PDB file of C-alpha atoms in Angstrom:
ATOM      1  CA  GLY I 194       2.264 123.706 -73.866  1.00  0.00           C
ATOM      2  CA  ALA I 195       4.979 125.904 -72.497  1.00  0.00           C
ATOM      3  CA  GLY I 196       5.397 124.003 -69.255  1.00  0.00           C
ATOM      4  CA  VAL I 197       4.402 120.880 -67.364  1.00  0.00           C
ATOM      5  CA  SER I 198       0.751 121.067 -66.377  1.00  0.00           C
ATOM      6  CA  GLN I 199      -0.696 119.180 -63.429  1.00  0.00           C
ATOM      7  CA  SER I 200      -4.293 118.863 -62.338  1.00  0.00           C
ATOM      8  CA  PRO I 201      -5.959 119.285 -60.010  1.00  0.00           C
ATOM      9  CA  SER I 202      -3.778 121.710 -58.096  1.00  0.00           C
ATOM     10  CA  ASN I 203      -5.464 120.707 -54.857  1.00  0.00           C
ATOM     11  CA  LYS I 204      -7.412 117.594 -53.947  1.00  0.00           C
ATOM     12  CA  VAL I 205      -9.098 116.738 -50.662  1.00  0.00           C
ATOM     13  CA  THR I 206     -10.385 113.201 -50.413  1.00  0.00           C
ATOM     14  CA  GLU I 207     -11.785 110.920 -47.772  1.00  0.00           C
ATOM     15  CA  LYS I 208      -9.755 108.016 -46.502  1.00  0.00           C
ATOM     16  CA  GLY I 209     -10.475 104.912 -48.553  1.00  0.00           C
ATOM     17  CA  LYS I 210     -11.418 106.727 -51.748  1.00  0.00           C
ATOM     18  CA  ASP I 211      -9.481 106.436 -55.015  1.00  0.00           C
ATOM     19  CA  VAL I 212      -7.867 109.498 -56.611  1.00  0.00           C
ATOM     20  CA  GLU I 213      -6.397 110.244 -60.026  1.00  0.00           C
ATOM     21  CA  LEU I 214      -3.745 112.878 -60.604  1.00  0.00           C
ATOM     22  CA  ARG I 215      -2.977 114.092 -64.099  1.00  0.00           C
ATOM     23  CA  CYS I 216       0.248 115.312 -65.700  1.00  0.00           C
ATOM     24  CA  ASP I 217       0.637 116.942 -69.119  1.00  0.00           C
ATOM     25  CA  PRO I 218       4.340 117.022 -70.025  1.00  0.00           C
ATOM     26  CA  ILE I 219       6.105 119.418 -72.343  1.00  0.00           C
ATOM     27  CA  SER I 220       5.563 118.481 -75.969  1.00  0.00           C
ATOM     28  CA  GLY I 221       8.505 116.495 -77.295  1.00  0.00           C
ATOM     29  CA  HIS I 222       9.732 115.376 -73.882  1.00  0.00           C
ATOM     30  CA  THR I 223       9.904 111.601 -73.990  1.00  0.00           C
ATOM     31  CA  ALA I 224      10.761 111.124 -70.316  1.00  0.00           C
ATOM     32  CA  LEU I 225       8.206 111.666 -67.552  1.00  0.00           C
ATOM     33  CA  TYR I 226       8.704 111.321 -63.796  1.00  0.00           C
ATOM     34  CA  TRP I 227       6.484 111.330 -60.726  1.00  0.00           C
ATOM     35  CA  TYR I 228       7.783 112.372 -57.321  1.00  0.00           C
ATOM     36  CA  ARG I 229       6.063 113.134 -54.055  1.00  0.00           C
ATOM     37  CA  GLN I 230       7.006 115.417 -51.213  1.00  0.00           C
ATOM     38  CA  SER I 231       5.496 115.112 -47.775  1.00  0.00           C
ATOM     39  CA  LEU I 232       5.350 118.183 -45.555  1.00  0.00           C
ATOM     40  CA  GLY I 233       8.841 119.275 -44.594  1.00  0.00           C
ATOM     41  CA  GLN I 234      10.442 116.292 -46.314  1.00  0.00           C
ATOM     42  CA  GLY I 235      12.598 115.746 -49.376  1.00  0.00           C
ATOM     43  CA  LEU I 236      11.492 114.565 -52.797  1.00  0.00           C
ATOM     44  CA  GLU I 237      10.708 110.875 -53.095  1.00  0.00           C
ATOM     45  CA  PHE I 238      10.962 109.277 -56.544  1.00  0.00           C
ATOM     46  CA  LEU I 239       7.887 107.235 -57.501  1.00  0.00           C
ATOM     47  CA  ILE I 240       7.963 106.196 -61.159  1.00  0.00           C
ATOM     48  CA  TYR I 241       9.661 107.002 -64.466  1.00  0.00           C
ATOM     49  CA  PHE I 242       8.439 106.602 -68.054  1.00  0.00           C
ATOM     50  CA  GLN I 243      10.725 106.729 -71.078  1.00  0.00           C
ATOM     51  CA  GLY I 244       9.176 106.471 -74.529  1.00  0.00           C
ATOM     52  CA  ASN I 245       7.728 103.029 -75.170  1.00  0.00           C
ATOM     53  CA  SER I 246       9.968 101.273 -72.654  1.00  0.00           C
ATOM     54  CA  ALA I 247       8.566  99.554 -69.580  1.00  0.00           C
ATOM     55  CA  PRO I 248       8.283 102.108 -66.770  1.00  0.00           C
ATOM     56  CA  ASP I 249      10.634 102.087 -63.798  1.00  0.00           C
ATOM     57  CA  LYS I 250       8.201 101.507 -60.919  1.00  0.00           C
ATOM     58  CA  SER I 251      10.865 100.960 -58.286  1.00  0.00           C
ATOM     59  CA  GLY I 252       9.780 103.950 -56.184  1.00  0.00           C
ATOM     60  CA  LEU I 253       6.089 103.153 -55.840  1.00  0.00           C
ATOM     61  CA  PRO I 254       5.465 102.717 -52.092  1.00  0.00           C
ATOM     62  CA  SER I 255       2.705 100.094 -52.333  1.00  0.00           C
ATOM     63  CA  ASP I 256       0.455  98.283 -54.777  1.00  0.00           C
ATOM     64  CA  ARG I 257      -2.208 100.908 -54.118  1.00  0.00           C
ATOM     65  CA  PHE I 258      -0.178 103.207 -56.372  1.00  0.00           C
ATOM     66  CA  SER I 259      -0.166 102.850 -60.139  1.00  0.00           C
ATOM     67  CA  ALA I 260       0.543 105.071 -63.100  1.00  0.00           C
ATOM     68  CA  GLU I 261       0.092 104.992 -66.806  1.00  0.00           C
ATOM     69  CA  ARG I 262       1.152 107.110 -69.714  1.00  0.00           C
ATOM     70  CA  THR I 263      -1.058 107.125 -72.753  1.00  0.00           C
ATOM     71  CA  GLY I 264       0.330 107.750 -76.212  1.00  0.00           C
ATOM     72  CA  GLY I 265       3.675 108.737 -74.800  1.00  0.00           C
ATOM     73  CA  SER I 266       2.217 111.986 -73.531  1.00  0.00           C
ATOM     74  CA  VAL I 267      -0.284 112.505 -70.697  1.00  0.00           C
ATOM     75  CA  SER I 268       0.244 110.504 -67.518  1.00  0.00           C
ATOM     76  CA  THR I 269      -2.159 109.609 -64.726  1.00  0.00           C
ATOM     77  CA  LEU I 270      -1.092 108.598 -61.233  1.00  0.00           C
ATOM     78  CA  THR I 271      -3.782 106.619 -59.422  1.00  0.00           C
ATOM     79  CA  ILE I 272      -3.902 105.995 -55.700  1.00  0.00           C
ATOM     80  CA  GLN I 273      -6.439 103.438 -54.577  1.00  0.00           C
ATOM     81  CA  ARG I 274      -7.964 103.256 -51.104  1.00  0.00           C
ATOM     82  CA  THR I 275      -6.160 106.403 -49.990  1.00  0.00           C
ATOM     83  CA  GLN I 276      -4.629 106.565 -46.522  1.00  0.00           C
ATOM     84  CA  GLN I 277      -3.737 109.602 -44.440  1.00  0.00           C
ATOM     85  CA  GLU I 278      -0.034 108.938 -44.978  1.00  0.00           C
ATOM     86  CA  ASP I 279      -0.619 109.480 -48.719  1.00  0.00           C
ATOM     87  CA  SER I 280      -1.138 113.197 -48.019  1.00  0.00           C
ATOM     88  CA  ALA I 281       1.637 115.016 -49.847  1.00  0.00           C
ATOM     89  CA  VAL I 282       2.430 117.171 -52.865  1.00  0.00           C
ATOM     90  CA  TYR I 283       2.695 115.008 -55.958  1.00  0.00           C
ATOM     91  CA  LEU I 284       5.080 116.458 -58.521  1.00  0.00           C
ATOM     92  CA  CYS I 285       5.440 115.543 -62.160  1.00  0.00           C
ATOM     93  CA  ALA I 286       8.456 116.395 -64.305  1.00  0.00           C
ATOM     94  CA  SER I 287       9.400 115.831 -67.917  1.00  0.00           C
ATOM     95  CA  SER I 288      12.622 115.988 -69.883  1.00  0.00           C
ATOM     96  CA  ARG I 289      14.301 114.902 -73.065  1.00  0.00           C
ATOM     97  CA  ALA I 290      15.874 111.462 -72.835  1.00  0.00           C
ATOM     98  CA  SER I 291      19.395 112.691 -72.294  1.00  0.00           C
ATOM     99  CA  LEU I 292      21.648 113.066 -69.283  1.00  0.00           C
ATOM    100  CA  ASN I 293      22.703 116.368 -70.809  1.00  0.00           C
ATOM    101  CA  TYR I 294      19.305 117.929 -70.219  1.00  0.00           C
ATOM    102  CA  GLY I 295      17.396 119.224 -67.233  1.00  0.00           C
ATOM    103  CA  TYR I 296      13.994 118.362 -65.858  1.00  0.00           C
ATOM    104  CA  THR I 297      11.036 120.723 -65.926  1.00  0.00           C
ATOM    105  CA  PHE I 298       8.681 120.268 -62.988  1.00  0.00           C
ATOM    106  CA  GLY I 299       5.009 121.077 -62.755  1.00  0.00           C
ATOM    107  CA  SER I 300       3.528 122.990 -59.847  1.00  0.00           C
ATOM    108  CA  GLY I 301       2.267 119.804 -58.241  1.00  0.00           C
ATOM    109  CA  THR I 302      -0.987 118.458 -56.847  1.00  0.00           C
ATOM    110  CA  ARG I 303      -1.481 118.901 -53.123  1.00  0.00           C
ATOM    111  CA  LEU I 304      -3.342 115.826 -51.906  1.00  0.00           C
ATOM    112  CA  THR I 305      -4.980 115.847 -48.496  1.00  0.00           C
ATOM    113  CA  VAL I 306      -6.571 112.668 -47.187  1.00  0.00           C
ATOM    114  CA  VAL I 307      -9.023 113.287 -44.348  1.00  0.00           C
TER     115      VAL I 307
ATOM    116  CA  ASP C 258      24.824 105.638 -57.009  1.00  0.00           C
ATOM    117  CA  ALA C 259      27.454 108.286 -56.686  1.00  0.00           C
ATOM    118  CA  LYS C 260      26.584 110.491 -53.708  1.00  0.00           C
ATOM    119  CA  THR C 261      26.864 114.196 -53.073  1.00  0.00           C
ATOM    120  CA  THR C 262      27.533 116.054 -49.833  1.00  0.00           C
ATOM    121  CA  GLN C 263      26.260 119.570 -49.226  1.00  0.00           C
ATOM    122  CA  PRO C 264      26.097 121.769 -46.136  1.00  0.00           C
ATOM    123  CA  ASN C 265      22.683 121.732 -44.516  1.00  0.00           C
ATOM    124  CA  SER C 266      22.333 125.490 -44.583  1.00  0.00           C
ATOM    125  CA  MET C 267      24.059 128.701 -45.606  1.00  0.00           C
ATOM    126  CA  GLU C 268      23.330 132.358 -45.129  1.00  0.00           C
ATOM    127  CA  SER C 269      24.066 135.293 -47.376  1.00  0.00           C
ATOM    128  CA  ASN C 270      23.435 138.993 -47.466  1.00  0.00           C
ATOM    129  CA  GLU C 271      21.366 140.434 -50.259  1.00  0.00           C
ATOM    130  CA  GLU C 272      23.379 141.606 -53.300  1.00  0.00           C
ATOM    131  CA  GLU C 273      26.424 139.611 -52.179  1.00  0.00           C
ATOM    132  CA  PRO C 274      27.802 136.656 -54.166  1.00  0.00           C
ATOM    133  CA  VAL C 275      26.991 133.191 -52.863  1.00  0.00           C
ATOM    134  CA  HIS C 276      29.128 130.105 -53.337  1.00  0.00           C
ATOM    135  CA  LEU C 277      27.276 126.860 -52.663  1.00  0.00           C
ATOM    136  CA  PRO C 278      29.656 123.885 -52.403  1.00  0.00           C
ATOM    137  CA  CYS C 279      29.052 120.261 -53.304  1.00  0.00           C
ATOM    138  CA  ASN C 280      31.386 117.320 -52.793  1.00  0.00           C
ATOM    139  CA  HIS C 281      31.101 114.274 -55.006  1.00  0.00           C
ATOM    140  CA  SER C 282      34.320 112.348 -54.477  1.00  0.00           C
ATOM    141  CA  THR C 283      33.003 109.115 -56.031  1.00  0.00           C
ATOM    142  CA  ILE C 284      31.849 110.730 -59.270  1.00  0.00           C
ATOM    143  CA  SER C 285      32.354 108.655 -62.416  1.00  0.00           C
ATOM    144  CA  GLY C 286      33.470 109.875 -65.798  1.00  0.00           C
ATOM    145  CA  THR C 287      29.948 109.783 -67.239  1.00  0.00           C
ATOM    146  CA  ASP C 288      28.168 111.579 -64.375  1.00  0.00           C
ATOM    147  CA  TYR C 289      26.666 114.959 -65.153  1.00  0.00           C
ATOM    148  CA  ILE C 290      26.479 117.444 -62.273  1.00  0.00           C
ATOM    149  CA  HIS C 291      23.017 118.979 -62.031  1.00  0.00           C
ATOM    150  CA  TRP C 292      21.765 121.747 -59.742  1.00  0.00           C
ATOM    151  CA  TYR C 293      18.145 122.406 -58.913  1.00  0.00           C
ATOM    152  CA  ARG C 294      16.498 124.695 -56.421  1.00  0.00           C
ATOM    153  CA  GLN C 295      13.162 124.645 -54.694  1.00  0.00           C
ATOM    154  CA  LEU C 296      11.584 127.871 -53.555  1.00  0.00           C
ATOM    155  CA  PRO C 297       9.087 127.697 -50.691  1.00  0.00           C
ATOM    156  CA  SER C 298       5.788 126.085 -51.695  1.00  0.00           C
ATOM    157  CA  GLN C 299       6.949 125.482 -55.276  1.00  0.00           C
ATOM    158  CA  GLY C 300       8.190 122.560 -57.329  1.00  0.00           C
ATOM    159  CA  PRO C 301      11.913 122.214 -58.004  1.00  0.00           C
ATOM    160  CA  GLU C 302      13.428 124.406 -60.689  1.00  0.00           C
ATOM    161  CA  TYR C 303      16.378 123.521 -62.922  1.00  0.00           C
ATOM    162  CA  VAL C 304      19.334 125.847 -62.384  1.00  0.00           C
ATOM    163  CA  ILE C 305      22.345 124.585 -64.298  1.00  0.00           C
ATOM    164  CA  HIS C 306      24.341 121.479 -65.169  1.00  0.00           C
ATOM    165  CA  GLY C 307      27.757 120.532 -66.474  1.00  0.00           C
ATOM    166  CA  LEU C 308      30.120 117.657 -67.128  1.00  0.00           C
ATOM    167  CA  THR C 309      33.718 118.882 -67.031  1.00  0.00           C
ATOM    168  CA  SER C 310      33.922 122.541 -67.984  1.00  0.00           C
ATOM    169  CA  ASN C 311      32.628 125.517 -66.052  1.00  0.00           C
ATOM    170  CA  VAL C 312      29.193 126.669 -67.189  1.00  0.00           C
ATOM    171  CA  ASN C 313      27.383 129.974 -67.110  1.00  0.00           C
ATOM    172  CA  ASN C 314      23.744 130.817 -67.708  1.00  0.00           C
ATOM    173  CA  ARG C 315      21.384 133.632 -66.840  1.00  0.00           C
ATOM    174  CA  MET C 316      20.699 132.188 -63.387  1.00  0.00           C
ATOM    175  CA  ALA C 317      24.087 131.123 -62.111  1.00  0.00           C
ATOM    176  CA  SER C 318      27.573 129.798 -62.803  1.00  0.00           C
ATOM    177  CA  LEU C 319      28.857 126.306 -62.141  1.00  0.00           C
ATOM    178  CA  ALA C 320      32.500 125.853 -61.302  1.00  0.00           C
ATOM    179  CA  ILE C 321      33.734 122.252 -61.548  1.00  0.00           C
ATOM    180  CA  ALA C 322      37.003 121.215 -59.958  1.00  0.00           C
ATOM    181  CA  GLU C 323      39.631 119.832 -62.295  1.00  0.00           C
ATOM    182  CA  ASP C 324      39.379 116.367 -60.702  1.00  0.00           C
ATOM    183  CA  ARG C 325      35.559 116.697 -60.760  1.00  0.00           C
ATOM    184  CA  LYS C 326      35.318 115.637 -57.134  1.00  0.00           C
ATOM    185  CA  SER C 327      33.653 118.862 -56.151  1.00  0.00           C
ATOM    186  CA  SER C 328      31.706 121.701 -57.690  1.00  0.00           C
ATOM    187  CA  THR C 329      30.408 125.102 -56.665  1.00  0.00           C
ATOM    188  CA  LEU C 330      27.213 126.835 -57.664  1.00  0.00           C
ATOM    189  CA  ILE C 331      27.762 130.580 -57.816  1.00  0.00           C
ATOM    190  CA  LEU C 332      24.977 133.119 -57.520  1.00  0.00           C
ATOM    191  CA  HIS C 333      26.641 136.380 -58.486  1.00  0.00           C
ATOM    192  CA  ARG C 334      24.292 138.719 -56.602  1.00  0.00           C
ATOM    193  CA  ALA C 335      21.896 137.088 -54.183  1.00  0.00           C
ATOM    194  CA  THR C 336      18.380 138.449 -54.022  1.00  0.00           C
ATOM    195  CA  LEU C 337      15.646 137.658 -51.522  1.00  0.00           C
ATOM    196  CA  ARG C 338      14.024 135.563 -54.232  1.00  0.00           C
ATOM    197  CA  ASP C 339      17.079 133.252 -54.235  1.00  0.00           C
ATOM    198  CA  ALA C 340      16.183 131.947 -50.772  1.00  0.00           C
ATOM    199  CA  ALA C 341      15.532 128.271 -51.476  1.00  0.00           C
ATOM    200  CA  VAL C 342      16.824 124.746 -50.994  1.00  0.00           C
ATOM    201  CA  TYR C 343      19.582 124.033 -53.502  1.00  0.00           C
ATOM    202  CA  TYR C 344      20.179 120.459 -54.618  1.00  0.00           C
ATOM    203  CA  CYS C 345      23.389 119.154 -56.179  1.00  0.00           C
ATOM    204  CA  ILE C 346      22.690 115.892 -58.025  1.00  0.00           C
ATOM    205  CA  LEU C 347      24.753 113.510 -60.100  1.00  0.00           C
ATOM    206  CA  ARG C 348      22.956 112.123 -63.092  1.00  0.00           C
ATOM    207  CA  ASP C 349      24.187 108.990 -64.818  1.00  0.00           C
ATOM    208  CA  VAL C 350      22.961 106.102 -66.895  1.00  0.00           C
ATOM    209  CA  ASP C 351      23.073 103.712 -63.932  1.00  0.00           C
ATOM    210  CA  SER C 352      20.541 105.813 -62.030  1.00  0.00           C
ATOM    211  CA  GLY C 353      18.089 105.245 -64.863  1.00  0.00           C
ATOM    212  CA  TYR C 354      17.772 108.931 -65.615  1.00  0.00           C
ATOM    213  CA  ALA C 355      15.814 109.547 -62.398  1.00  0.00           C
ATOM    214  CA  LEU C 356      17.212 112.322 -60.237  1.00  0.00           C
ATOM    215  CA  ASN C 357      17.870 111.384 -56.628  1.00  0.00           C
ATOM    216  CA  PHE C 358      17.247 114.474 -54.537  1.00  0.00           C
ATOM    217  CA  GLY C 359      19.106 114.520 -51.249  1.00  0.00           C
ATOM    218  CA  LYS C 360      18.545 117.063 -48.481  1.00  0.00           C
ATOM    219  CA  GLY C 361      20.221 119.961 -50.268  1.00  0.00           C
ATOM    220  CA  THR C 362      21.427 123.252 -48.831  1.00  0.00           C
ATOM    221  CA  SER C 363      18.884 125.666 -47.418  1.00  0.00           C
ATOM    222  CA  LEU C 364      19.989 129.175 -48.406  1.00  0.00           C
ATOM    223  CA  LEU C 365      18.826 132.086 -46.323  1.00  0.00           C
ATOM    224  CA  VAL C 366      19.202 135.553 -47.839  1.00  0.00           C
ATOM    225  CA  THR C 367      18.975 138.490 -45.490  1.00  0.00           C
ATOM    226  CA  PRO C 368      18.370 142.113 -46.488  1.00  0.00           C
TER     227      PRO C 368
END
């Protein structure tokens, strides 16, 4: 597609439930990133995928968070047993695997845990 | 990681040029200088990037100091739509390609 697509755009879930957030990167972009942004806060790096290499999971805040990328394209971020502090906008970005290239971000998924 | 320093906020009048500064005194020779902006309630948007030479695109210009220890993002004519948080980020191999967003500069544009 023309841009990075994320779904759903909004998700309200009850505390303790699992959620899955989806990201469709730009075709041909081998690098994919997940960030989150809590209300009024900066962007927090979560995880990075590059081609077939092992993902960089150094930003995942707890073992309740996991992500996968199938076929080097679509990625799913899963949050198990959601907590209220997980409420945030989850942003996905993709890019070519080069420092001399910018990211393209999706519009994000706004997650609210009630 | 090489760090950047930006003012917390700046203000500009509409249709005036805006110069957003960024200091990066510990920059290494392989660090690219990237600028992004985030409009209210939107995801970040790529603006421009460079390595050593000044760069121009349809959105802005990037002026890089000769010693590369600072750079300036130039918006030639600010519009109300340019009100956003602007992030100056160094991107290098050691950071594993992930961009580390700091606090950025919040730009207010007044009519």
